[in-house]
mmCIF file of C-alpha atoms in Angstrom:
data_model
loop_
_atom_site.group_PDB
_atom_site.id
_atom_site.type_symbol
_atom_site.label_atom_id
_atom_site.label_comp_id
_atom_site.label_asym_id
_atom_site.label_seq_id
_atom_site.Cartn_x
_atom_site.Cartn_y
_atom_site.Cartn_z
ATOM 1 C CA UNK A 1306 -36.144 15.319 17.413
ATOM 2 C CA UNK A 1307 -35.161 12.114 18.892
ATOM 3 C CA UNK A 1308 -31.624 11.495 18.134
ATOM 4 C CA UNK A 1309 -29.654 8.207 18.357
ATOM 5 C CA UNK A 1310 -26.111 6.335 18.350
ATOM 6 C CA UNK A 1311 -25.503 2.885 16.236
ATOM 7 C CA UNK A 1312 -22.165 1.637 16.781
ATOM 8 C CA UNK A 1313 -21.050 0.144 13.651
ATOM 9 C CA UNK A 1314 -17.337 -1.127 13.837
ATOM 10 C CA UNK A 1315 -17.209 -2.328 10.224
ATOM 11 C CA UNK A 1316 -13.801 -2.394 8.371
ATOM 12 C CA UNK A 1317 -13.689 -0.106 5.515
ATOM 13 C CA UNK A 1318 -10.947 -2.034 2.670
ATOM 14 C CA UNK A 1319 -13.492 -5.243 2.933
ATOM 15 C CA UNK A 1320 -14.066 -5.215 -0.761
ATOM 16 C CA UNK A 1321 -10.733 -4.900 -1.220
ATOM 17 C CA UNK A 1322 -9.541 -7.280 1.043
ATOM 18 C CA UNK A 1323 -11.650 -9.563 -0.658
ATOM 19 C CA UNK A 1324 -10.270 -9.597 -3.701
ATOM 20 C CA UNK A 1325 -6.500 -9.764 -1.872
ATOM 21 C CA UNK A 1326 -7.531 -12.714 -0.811
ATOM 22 C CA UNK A 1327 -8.894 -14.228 -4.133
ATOM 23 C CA UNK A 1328 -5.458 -13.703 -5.239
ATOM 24 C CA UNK A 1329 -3.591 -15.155 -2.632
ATOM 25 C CA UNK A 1330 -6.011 -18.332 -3.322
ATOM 26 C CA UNK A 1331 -4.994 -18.058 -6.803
ATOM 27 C CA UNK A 1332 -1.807 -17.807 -6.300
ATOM 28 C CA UNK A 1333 -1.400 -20.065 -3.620
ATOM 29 C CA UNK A 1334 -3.300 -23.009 -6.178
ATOM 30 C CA UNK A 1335 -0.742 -22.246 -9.010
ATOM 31 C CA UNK A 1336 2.255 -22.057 -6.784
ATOM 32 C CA UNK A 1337 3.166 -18.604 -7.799
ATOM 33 C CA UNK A 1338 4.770 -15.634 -5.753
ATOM 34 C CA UNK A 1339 3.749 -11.915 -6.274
ATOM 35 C CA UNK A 1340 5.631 -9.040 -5.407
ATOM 36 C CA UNK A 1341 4.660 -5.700 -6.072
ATOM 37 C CA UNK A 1342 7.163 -2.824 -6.426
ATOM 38 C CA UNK A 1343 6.417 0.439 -5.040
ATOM 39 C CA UNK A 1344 8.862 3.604 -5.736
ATOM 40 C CA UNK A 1345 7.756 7.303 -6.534
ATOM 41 C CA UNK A 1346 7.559 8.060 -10.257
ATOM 42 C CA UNK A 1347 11.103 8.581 -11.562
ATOM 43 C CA UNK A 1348 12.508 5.822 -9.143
ATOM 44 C CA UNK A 1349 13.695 3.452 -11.485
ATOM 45 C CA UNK A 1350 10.831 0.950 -11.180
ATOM 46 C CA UNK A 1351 10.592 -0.251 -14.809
ATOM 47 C CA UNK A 1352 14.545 0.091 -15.052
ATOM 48 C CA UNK A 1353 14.951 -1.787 -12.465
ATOM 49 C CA UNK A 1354 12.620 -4.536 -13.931
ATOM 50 C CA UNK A 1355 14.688 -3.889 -17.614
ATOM 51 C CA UNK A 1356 17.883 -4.874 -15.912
ATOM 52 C CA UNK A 1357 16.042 -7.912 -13.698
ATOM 53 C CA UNK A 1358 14.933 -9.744 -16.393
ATOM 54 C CA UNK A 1359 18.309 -11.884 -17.029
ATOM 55 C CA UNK A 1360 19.216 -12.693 -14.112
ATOM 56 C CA UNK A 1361 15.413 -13.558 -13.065
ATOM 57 C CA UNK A 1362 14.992 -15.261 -16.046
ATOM 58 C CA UNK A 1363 17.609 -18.000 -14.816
ATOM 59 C CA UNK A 1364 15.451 -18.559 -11.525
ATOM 60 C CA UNK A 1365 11.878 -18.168 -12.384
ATOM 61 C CA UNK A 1366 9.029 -17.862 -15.684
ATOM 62 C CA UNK A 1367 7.552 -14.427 -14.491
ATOM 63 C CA UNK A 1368 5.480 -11.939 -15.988
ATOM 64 C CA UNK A 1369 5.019 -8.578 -15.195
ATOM 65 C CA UNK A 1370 1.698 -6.513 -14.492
ATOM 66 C CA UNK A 1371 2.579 -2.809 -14.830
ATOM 67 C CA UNK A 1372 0.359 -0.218 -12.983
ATOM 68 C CA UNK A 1373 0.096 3.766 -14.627
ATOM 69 C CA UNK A 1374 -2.364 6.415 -14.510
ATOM 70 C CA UNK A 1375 -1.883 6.323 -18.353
ATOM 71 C CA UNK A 1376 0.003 5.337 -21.262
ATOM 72 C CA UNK A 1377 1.171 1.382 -22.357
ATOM 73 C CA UNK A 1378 4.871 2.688 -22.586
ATOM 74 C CA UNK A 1379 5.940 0.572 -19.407
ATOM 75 C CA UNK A 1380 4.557 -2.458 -21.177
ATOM 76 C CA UNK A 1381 5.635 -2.152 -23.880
ATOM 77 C CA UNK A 1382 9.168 -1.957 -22.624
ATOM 78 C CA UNK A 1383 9.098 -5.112 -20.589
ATOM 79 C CA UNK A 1384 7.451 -6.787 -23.806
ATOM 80 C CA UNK A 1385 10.360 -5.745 -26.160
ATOM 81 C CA UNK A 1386 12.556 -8.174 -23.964
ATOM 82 C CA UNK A 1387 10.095 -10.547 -24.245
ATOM 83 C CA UNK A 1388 8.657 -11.364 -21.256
ATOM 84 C CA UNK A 1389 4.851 -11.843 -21.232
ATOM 85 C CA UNK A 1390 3.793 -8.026 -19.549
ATOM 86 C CA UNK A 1391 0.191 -6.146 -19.337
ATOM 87 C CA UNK A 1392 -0.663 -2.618 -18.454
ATOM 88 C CA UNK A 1393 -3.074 -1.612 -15.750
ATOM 89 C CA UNK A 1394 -4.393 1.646 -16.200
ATOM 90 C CA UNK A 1395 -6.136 3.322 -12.915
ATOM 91 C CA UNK A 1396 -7.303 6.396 -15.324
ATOM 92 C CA UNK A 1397 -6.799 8.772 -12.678
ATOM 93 C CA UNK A 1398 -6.280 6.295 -9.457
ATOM 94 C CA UNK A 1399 -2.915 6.990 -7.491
ATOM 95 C CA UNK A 1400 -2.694 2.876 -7.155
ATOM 96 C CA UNK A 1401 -3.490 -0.545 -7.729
ATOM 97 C CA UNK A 1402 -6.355 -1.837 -5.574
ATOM 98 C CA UNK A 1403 -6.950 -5.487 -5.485
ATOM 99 C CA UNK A 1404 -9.804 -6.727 -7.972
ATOM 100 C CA UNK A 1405 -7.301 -5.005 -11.131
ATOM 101 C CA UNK A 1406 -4.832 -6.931 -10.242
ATOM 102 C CA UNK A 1407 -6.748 -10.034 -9.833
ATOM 103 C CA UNK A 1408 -8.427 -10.108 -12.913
ATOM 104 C CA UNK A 1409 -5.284 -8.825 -14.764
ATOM 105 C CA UNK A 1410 -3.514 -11.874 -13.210
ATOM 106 C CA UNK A 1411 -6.358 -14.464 -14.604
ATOM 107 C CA UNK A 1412 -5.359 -13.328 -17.748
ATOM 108 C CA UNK A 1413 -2.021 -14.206 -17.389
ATOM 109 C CA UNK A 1414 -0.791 -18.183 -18.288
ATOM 110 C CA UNK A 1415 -0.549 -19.049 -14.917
ATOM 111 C CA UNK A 1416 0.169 -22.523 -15.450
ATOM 112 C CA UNK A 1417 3.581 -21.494 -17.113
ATOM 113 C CA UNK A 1418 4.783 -19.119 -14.263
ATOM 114 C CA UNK A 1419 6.692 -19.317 -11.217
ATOM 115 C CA UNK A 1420 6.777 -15.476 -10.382
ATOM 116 C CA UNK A 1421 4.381 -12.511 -11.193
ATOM 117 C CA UNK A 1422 6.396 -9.301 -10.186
ATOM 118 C CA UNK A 1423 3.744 -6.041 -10.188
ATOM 119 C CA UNK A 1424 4.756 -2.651 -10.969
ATOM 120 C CA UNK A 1425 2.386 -0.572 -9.191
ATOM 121 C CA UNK A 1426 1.645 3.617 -9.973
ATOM 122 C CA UNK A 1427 4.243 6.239 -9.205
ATOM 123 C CA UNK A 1428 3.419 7.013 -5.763
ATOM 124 C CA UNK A 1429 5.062 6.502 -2.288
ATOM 125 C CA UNK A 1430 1.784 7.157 -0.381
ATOM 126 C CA UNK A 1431 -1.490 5.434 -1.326
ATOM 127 C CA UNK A 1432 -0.257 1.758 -2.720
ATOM 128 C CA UNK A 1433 1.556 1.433 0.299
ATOM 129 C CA UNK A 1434 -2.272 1.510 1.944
ATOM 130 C CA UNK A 1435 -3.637 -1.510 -0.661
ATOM 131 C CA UNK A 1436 -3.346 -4.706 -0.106
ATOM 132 C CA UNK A 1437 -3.212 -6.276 -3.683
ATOM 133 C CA UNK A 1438 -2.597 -10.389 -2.116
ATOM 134 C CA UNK A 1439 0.968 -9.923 -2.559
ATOM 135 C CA UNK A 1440 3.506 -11.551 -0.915
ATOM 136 C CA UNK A 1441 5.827 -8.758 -0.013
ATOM 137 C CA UNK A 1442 6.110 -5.156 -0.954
ATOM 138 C CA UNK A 1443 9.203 -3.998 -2.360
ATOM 139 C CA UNK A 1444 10.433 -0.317 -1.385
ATOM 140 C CA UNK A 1445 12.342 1.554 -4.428
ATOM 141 C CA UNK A 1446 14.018 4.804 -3.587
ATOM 142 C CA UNK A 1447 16.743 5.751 -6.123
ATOM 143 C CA UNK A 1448 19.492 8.347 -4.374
ATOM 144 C CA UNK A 1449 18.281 10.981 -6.316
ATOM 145 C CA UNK A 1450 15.710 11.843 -3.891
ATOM 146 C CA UNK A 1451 16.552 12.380 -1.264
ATOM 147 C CA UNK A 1452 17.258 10.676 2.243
ATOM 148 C CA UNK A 1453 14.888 11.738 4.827
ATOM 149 C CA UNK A 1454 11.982 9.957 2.413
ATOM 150 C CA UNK A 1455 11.855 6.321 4.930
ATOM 151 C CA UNK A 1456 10.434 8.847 7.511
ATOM 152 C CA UNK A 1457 8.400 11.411 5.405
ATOM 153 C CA UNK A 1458 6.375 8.160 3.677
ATOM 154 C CA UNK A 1459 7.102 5.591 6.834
ATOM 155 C CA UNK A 1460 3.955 3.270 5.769
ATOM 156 C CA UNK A 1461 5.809 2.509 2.763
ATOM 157 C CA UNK A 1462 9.051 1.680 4.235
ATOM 158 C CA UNK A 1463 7.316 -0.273 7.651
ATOM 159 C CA UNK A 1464 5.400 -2.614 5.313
ATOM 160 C CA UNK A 1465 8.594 -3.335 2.594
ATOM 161 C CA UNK A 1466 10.074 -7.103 2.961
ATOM 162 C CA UNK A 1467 13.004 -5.464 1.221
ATOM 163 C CA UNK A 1468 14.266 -1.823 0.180
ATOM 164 C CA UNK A 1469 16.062 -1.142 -3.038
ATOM 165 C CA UNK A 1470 18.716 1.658 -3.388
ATOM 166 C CA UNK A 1471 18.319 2.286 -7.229
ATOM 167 C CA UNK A 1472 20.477 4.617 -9.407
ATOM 168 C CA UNK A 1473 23.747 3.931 -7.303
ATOM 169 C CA UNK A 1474 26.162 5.141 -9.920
ATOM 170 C CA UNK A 1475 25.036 8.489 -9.619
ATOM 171 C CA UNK A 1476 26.353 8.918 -6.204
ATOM 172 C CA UNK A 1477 30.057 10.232 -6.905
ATOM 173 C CA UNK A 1478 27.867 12.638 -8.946
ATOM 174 C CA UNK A 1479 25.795 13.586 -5.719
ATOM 175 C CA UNK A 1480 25.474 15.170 -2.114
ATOM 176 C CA UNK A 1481 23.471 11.748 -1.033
ATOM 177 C CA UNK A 1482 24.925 10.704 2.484
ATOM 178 C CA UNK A 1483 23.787 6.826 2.246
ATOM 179 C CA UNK A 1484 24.174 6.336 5.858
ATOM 180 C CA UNK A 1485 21.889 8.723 6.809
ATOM 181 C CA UNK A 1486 19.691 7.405 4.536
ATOM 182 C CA UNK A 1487 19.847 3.914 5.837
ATOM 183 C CA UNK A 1488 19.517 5.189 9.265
ATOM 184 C CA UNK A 1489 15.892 6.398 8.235
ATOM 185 C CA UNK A 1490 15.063 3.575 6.973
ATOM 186 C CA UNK A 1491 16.125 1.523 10.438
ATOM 187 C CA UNK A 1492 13.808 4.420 12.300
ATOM 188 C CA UNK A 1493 10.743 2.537 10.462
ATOM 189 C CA UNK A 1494 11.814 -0.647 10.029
ATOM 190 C CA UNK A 1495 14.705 -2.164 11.597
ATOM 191 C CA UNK A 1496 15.347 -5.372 10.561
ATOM 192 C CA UNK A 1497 14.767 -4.960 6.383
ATOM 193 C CA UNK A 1498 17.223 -6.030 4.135
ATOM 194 C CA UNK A 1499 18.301 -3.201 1.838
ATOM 195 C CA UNK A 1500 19.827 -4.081 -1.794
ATOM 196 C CA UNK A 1501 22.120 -1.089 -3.451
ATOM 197 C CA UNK A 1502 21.768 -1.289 -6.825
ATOM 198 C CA UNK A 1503 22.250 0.328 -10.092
ATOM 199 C CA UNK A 1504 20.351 -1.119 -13.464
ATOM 200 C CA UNK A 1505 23.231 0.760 -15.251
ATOM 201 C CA UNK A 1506 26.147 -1.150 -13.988
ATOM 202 C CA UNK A 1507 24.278 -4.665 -12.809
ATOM 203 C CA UNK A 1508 25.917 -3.849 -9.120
ATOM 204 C CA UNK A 1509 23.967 -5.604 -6.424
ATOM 205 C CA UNK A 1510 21.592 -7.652 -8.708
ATOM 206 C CA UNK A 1511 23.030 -10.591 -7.880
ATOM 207 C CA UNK A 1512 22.469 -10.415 -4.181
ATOM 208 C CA UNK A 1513 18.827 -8.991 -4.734
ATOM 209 C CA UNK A 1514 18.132 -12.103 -7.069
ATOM 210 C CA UNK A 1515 19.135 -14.077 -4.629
ATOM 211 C CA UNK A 1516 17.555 -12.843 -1.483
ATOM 212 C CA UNK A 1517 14.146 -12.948 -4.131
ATOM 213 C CA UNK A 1518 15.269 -16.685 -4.630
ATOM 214 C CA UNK A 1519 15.622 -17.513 -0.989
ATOM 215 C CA UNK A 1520 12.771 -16.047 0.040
ATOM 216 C CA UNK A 1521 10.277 -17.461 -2.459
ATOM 217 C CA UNK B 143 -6.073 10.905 -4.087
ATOM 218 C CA UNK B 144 -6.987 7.859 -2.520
ATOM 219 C CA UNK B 145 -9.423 9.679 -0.197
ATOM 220 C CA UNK B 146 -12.040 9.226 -2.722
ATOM 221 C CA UNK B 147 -12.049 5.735 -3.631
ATOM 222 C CA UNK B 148 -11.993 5.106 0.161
ATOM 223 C CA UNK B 149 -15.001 7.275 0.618
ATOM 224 C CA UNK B 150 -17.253 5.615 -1.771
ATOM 225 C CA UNK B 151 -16.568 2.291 0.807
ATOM 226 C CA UNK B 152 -17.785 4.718 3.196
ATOM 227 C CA UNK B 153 -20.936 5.468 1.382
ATOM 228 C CA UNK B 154 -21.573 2.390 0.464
ATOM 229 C CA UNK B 155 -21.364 0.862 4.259
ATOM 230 C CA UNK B 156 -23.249 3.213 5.893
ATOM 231 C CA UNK B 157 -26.046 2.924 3.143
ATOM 232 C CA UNK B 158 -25.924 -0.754 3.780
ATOM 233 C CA UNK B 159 -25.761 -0.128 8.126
ATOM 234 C CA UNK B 160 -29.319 2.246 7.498
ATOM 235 C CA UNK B 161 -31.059 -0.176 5.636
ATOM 236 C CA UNK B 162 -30.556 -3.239 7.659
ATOM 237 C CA UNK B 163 -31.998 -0.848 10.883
ATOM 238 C CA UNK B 164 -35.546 -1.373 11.535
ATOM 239 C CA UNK B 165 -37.186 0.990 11.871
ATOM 240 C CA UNK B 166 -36.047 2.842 8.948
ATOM 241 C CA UNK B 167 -34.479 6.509 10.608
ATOM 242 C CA UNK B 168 -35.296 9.376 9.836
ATOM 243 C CA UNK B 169 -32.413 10.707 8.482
ATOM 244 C CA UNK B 170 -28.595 10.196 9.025
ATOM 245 C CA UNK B 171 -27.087 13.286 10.989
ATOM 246 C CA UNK B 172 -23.276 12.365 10.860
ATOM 247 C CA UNK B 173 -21.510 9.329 10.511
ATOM 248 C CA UNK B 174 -17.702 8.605 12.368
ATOM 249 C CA UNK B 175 -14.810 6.840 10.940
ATOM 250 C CA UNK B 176 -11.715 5.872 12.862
ATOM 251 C CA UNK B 177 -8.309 6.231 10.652
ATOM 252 C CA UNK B 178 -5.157 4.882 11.830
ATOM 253 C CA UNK B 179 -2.248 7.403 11.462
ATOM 254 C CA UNK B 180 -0.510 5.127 9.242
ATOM 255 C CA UNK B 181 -3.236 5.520 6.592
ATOM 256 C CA UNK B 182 -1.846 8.905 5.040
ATOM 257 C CA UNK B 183 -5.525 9.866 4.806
ATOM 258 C CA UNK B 184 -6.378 13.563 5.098
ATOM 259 C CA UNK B 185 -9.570 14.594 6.898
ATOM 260 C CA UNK B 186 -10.321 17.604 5.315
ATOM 261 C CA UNK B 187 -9.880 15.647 2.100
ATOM 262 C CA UNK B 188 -12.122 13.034 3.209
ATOM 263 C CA UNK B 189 -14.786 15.353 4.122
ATOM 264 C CA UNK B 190 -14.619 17.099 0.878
ATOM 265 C CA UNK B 191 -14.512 13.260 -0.895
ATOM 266 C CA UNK B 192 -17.986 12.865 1.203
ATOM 267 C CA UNK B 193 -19.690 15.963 0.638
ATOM 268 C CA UNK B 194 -19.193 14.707 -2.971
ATOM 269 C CA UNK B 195 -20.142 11.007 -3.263
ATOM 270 C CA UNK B 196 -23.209 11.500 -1.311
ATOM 271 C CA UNK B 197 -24.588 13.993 -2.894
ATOM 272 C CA UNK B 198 -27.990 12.672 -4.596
ATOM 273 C CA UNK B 199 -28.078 9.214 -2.172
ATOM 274 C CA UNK B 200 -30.532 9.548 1.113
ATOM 275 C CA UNK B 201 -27.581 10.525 3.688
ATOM 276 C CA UNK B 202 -26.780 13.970 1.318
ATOM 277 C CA UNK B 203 -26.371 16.698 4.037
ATOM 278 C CA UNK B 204 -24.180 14.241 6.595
ATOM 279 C CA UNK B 205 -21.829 14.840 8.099
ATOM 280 C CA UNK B 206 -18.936 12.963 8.576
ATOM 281 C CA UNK B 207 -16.749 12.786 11.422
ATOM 282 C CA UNK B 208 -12.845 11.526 11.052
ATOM 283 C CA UNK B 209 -11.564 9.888 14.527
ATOM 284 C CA UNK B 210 -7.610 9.581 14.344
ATOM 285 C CA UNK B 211 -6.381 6.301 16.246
ATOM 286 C CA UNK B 212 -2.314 6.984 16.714
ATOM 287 C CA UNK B 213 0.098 4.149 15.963
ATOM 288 C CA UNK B 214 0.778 1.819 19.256
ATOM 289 C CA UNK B 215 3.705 0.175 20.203
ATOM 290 C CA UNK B 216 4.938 -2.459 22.445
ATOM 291 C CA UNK B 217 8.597 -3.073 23.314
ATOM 292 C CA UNK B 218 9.254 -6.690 22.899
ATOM 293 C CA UNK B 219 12.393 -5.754 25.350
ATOM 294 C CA UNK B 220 11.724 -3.890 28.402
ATOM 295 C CA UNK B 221 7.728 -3.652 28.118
ATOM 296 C CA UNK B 222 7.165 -0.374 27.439
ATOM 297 C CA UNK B 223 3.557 0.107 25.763
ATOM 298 C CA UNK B 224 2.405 3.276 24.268
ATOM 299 C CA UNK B 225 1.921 5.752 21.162
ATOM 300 C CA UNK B 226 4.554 6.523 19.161
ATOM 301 C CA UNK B 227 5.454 9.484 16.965
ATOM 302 C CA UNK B 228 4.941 9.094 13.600
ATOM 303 C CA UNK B 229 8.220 8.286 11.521
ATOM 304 C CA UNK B 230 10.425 7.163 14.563
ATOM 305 C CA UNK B 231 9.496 3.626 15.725
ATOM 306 C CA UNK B 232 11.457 3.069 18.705
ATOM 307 C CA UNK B 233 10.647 1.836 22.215
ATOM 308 C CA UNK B 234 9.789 5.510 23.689
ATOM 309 C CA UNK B 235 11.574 3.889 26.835
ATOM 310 C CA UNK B 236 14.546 2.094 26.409
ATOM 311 C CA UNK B 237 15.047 2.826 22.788
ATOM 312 C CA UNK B 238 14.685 -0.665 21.219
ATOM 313 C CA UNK B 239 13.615 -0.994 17.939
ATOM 314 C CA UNK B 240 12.195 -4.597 18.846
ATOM 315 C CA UNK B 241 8.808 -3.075 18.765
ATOM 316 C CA UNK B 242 5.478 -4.298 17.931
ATOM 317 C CA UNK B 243 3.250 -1.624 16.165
ATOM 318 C CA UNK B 244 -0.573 -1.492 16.851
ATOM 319 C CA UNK B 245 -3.380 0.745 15.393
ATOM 320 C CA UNK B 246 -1.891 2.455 12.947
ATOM 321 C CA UNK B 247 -3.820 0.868 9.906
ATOM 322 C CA UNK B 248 -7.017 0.998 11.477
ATOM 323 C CA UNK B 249 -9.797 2.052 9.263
ATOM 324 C CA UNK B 250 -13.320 1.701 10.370
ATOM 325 C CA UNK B 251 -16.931 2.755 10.097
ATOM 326 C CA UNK B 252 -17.738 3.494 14.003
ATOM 327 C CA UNK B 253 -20.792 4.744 14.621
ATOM 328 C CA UNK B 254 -23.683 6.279 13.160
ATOM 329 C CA UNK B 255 -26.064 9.331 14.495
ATOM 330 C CA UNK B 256 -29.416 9.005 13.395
ATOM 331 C CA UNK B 257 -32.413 11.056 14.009
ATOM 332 C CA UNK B 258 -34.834 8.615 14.809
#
């Protein structure tokens, strides 16, 4: 048997990347900026979103593209405030990849927005890994969970533009130590801003509006 | 979970790599990727996610071979240059955390091992 070696060096997420950067095209032609939220399930994504929408709504016309293994319920949600929102269901994926989101966002009326904001699956590993042509990922970890997650899931937390403390009016309720938890977010990525926040209250919506705003 | 969706990129490429070799091989004996830590991807999964979606295609009974690249760093600050443990991202030297990481999202088809 005569065996040999082929070196290949060919990227594996081609495809996907690809259709990343079809998007950014897209996007970059309509004058629209994408971010896409990323938080394990129970986070307080679509909360988060609920409680975003007036003070967004001031700034920008955005729509929302919700990501879920199943179910319209997040859609549905964000339509009842109306704001123009559609599902994207992975039926059994564990995140958005790039050509769902791009077709889902040529559906959209892109002409009439200044912002899509993406919702992507309950997961802090694997949409960390997929580029979707966004322009910044957006860490959610509500204090509920605990704060050692920045260096259990540090993908996640290295690729953020900007990490969201979520559920913050729980914490006379809890053990949560915040500076430990911001000191493992620092391990991964030092310089991000982090927002505290609670969709309960409106704390620190402002200032996360605003840092969306400047950084547009 | 996202082992297998990755995997059938896998397939697909090496499919593509065999045909485009003339002449045609014989068979493919194992095929290596190269995985950046960063990537969260398990091997044994991946193998498993292989065995799978290449069962019926012409490289069924292939093996495949998961390389792990670490993540690299490079202190913007005093120079240091190195791997880093996953989670911490600090100059391993001086302790900066000006660093610039390297490596870690690697994820490539690397080489193929064909019987000729």
């Amino acid at each position: 048997m005569t065996k040999a070696n082929v070196r290949v060096y060919k990227d594996l997420m081609g495809e996907n990347e690809k259709w990343a950067e079809e998007t950014r095209k897209l996007l970059k032609e309509k004058n629209i900026v994408m971010i896409n939220i990323i938080g394990s399930p129970g986070c307080g994504k679509t909360t988060l979103l609920e409680g975003m929408v007036g003070e967004l709504g001031k700034i920008f016309r955005f729509a929302v593209l919700e990501g879920d293994v199943e179910t319209t319920a997040d859609a549905e949600r964000i339509a009842a405030l109306n704001i123009e929102a559609s599902q994207l269901l992975t039926g059994g994926a564990c995140h958005l990849e790039a050509k769902l989101v791009h077709y889902a966002l040529k559906d959209l009326p892109l002409d009439d927005l200044d912002m899509v904001v993406v919702e992507n699956v309950g997961n802090l590993v694997c949409p960390a890994e997929f580029d979707i042509g966004e322009k910044a990922k957006i860490a959610v970890l509500s204090v509920t969970e605990g704060e050692d997650k920045p260096s259990k899931y540090p993908l996640l937390f290295h690729e953020a533009e900007a990490v969201l403390l979520t559920k913050i009016d729980l914490l006379p309720h809890l053990d949560f130590d915040i500076d430990l938890c911001l000191d493992h977010v620092r391990k991964v990525n030092s310089t991000v801003p982090i927002f505290k926040v609670s969709a309960k209250t409106g704390e620190g919506f402002v200032e996360w509006i605003n840092w969306l705003n400047e950084n547009r | 979970m996202h082992e297998l969706s990755i995997c059938q990129s896998i397939v697909d490429s090496i499919l593509e790599e065999l045909s485009a070799l003339d002449p045609k091989p014989k068979r493919l004996i194992s095929a290596r990727i190269v995985v950046g830590e960063f990537r969260q991807i398990v091997p044994d999964f991946m193998k498993e996610a292989y065995k799978a979606v290449t069962k019926g295609t012409d490289v069924e009974g292939s093996e495949l071979e998961v390389k792990t690249a670490p993540i690299q760093g490079k202190c913007g600050d005093c120079g240091w240059a190195g791997d880093l443990p996953m989670g911490d991202f600090k100059c391993q030297s001086c302790g900066s955390s000006g660093l610039k990481l390297d490596g870690g999202m690697s994820l490539y088809l690397d080489n193929l091992e064909i019987e000729k």
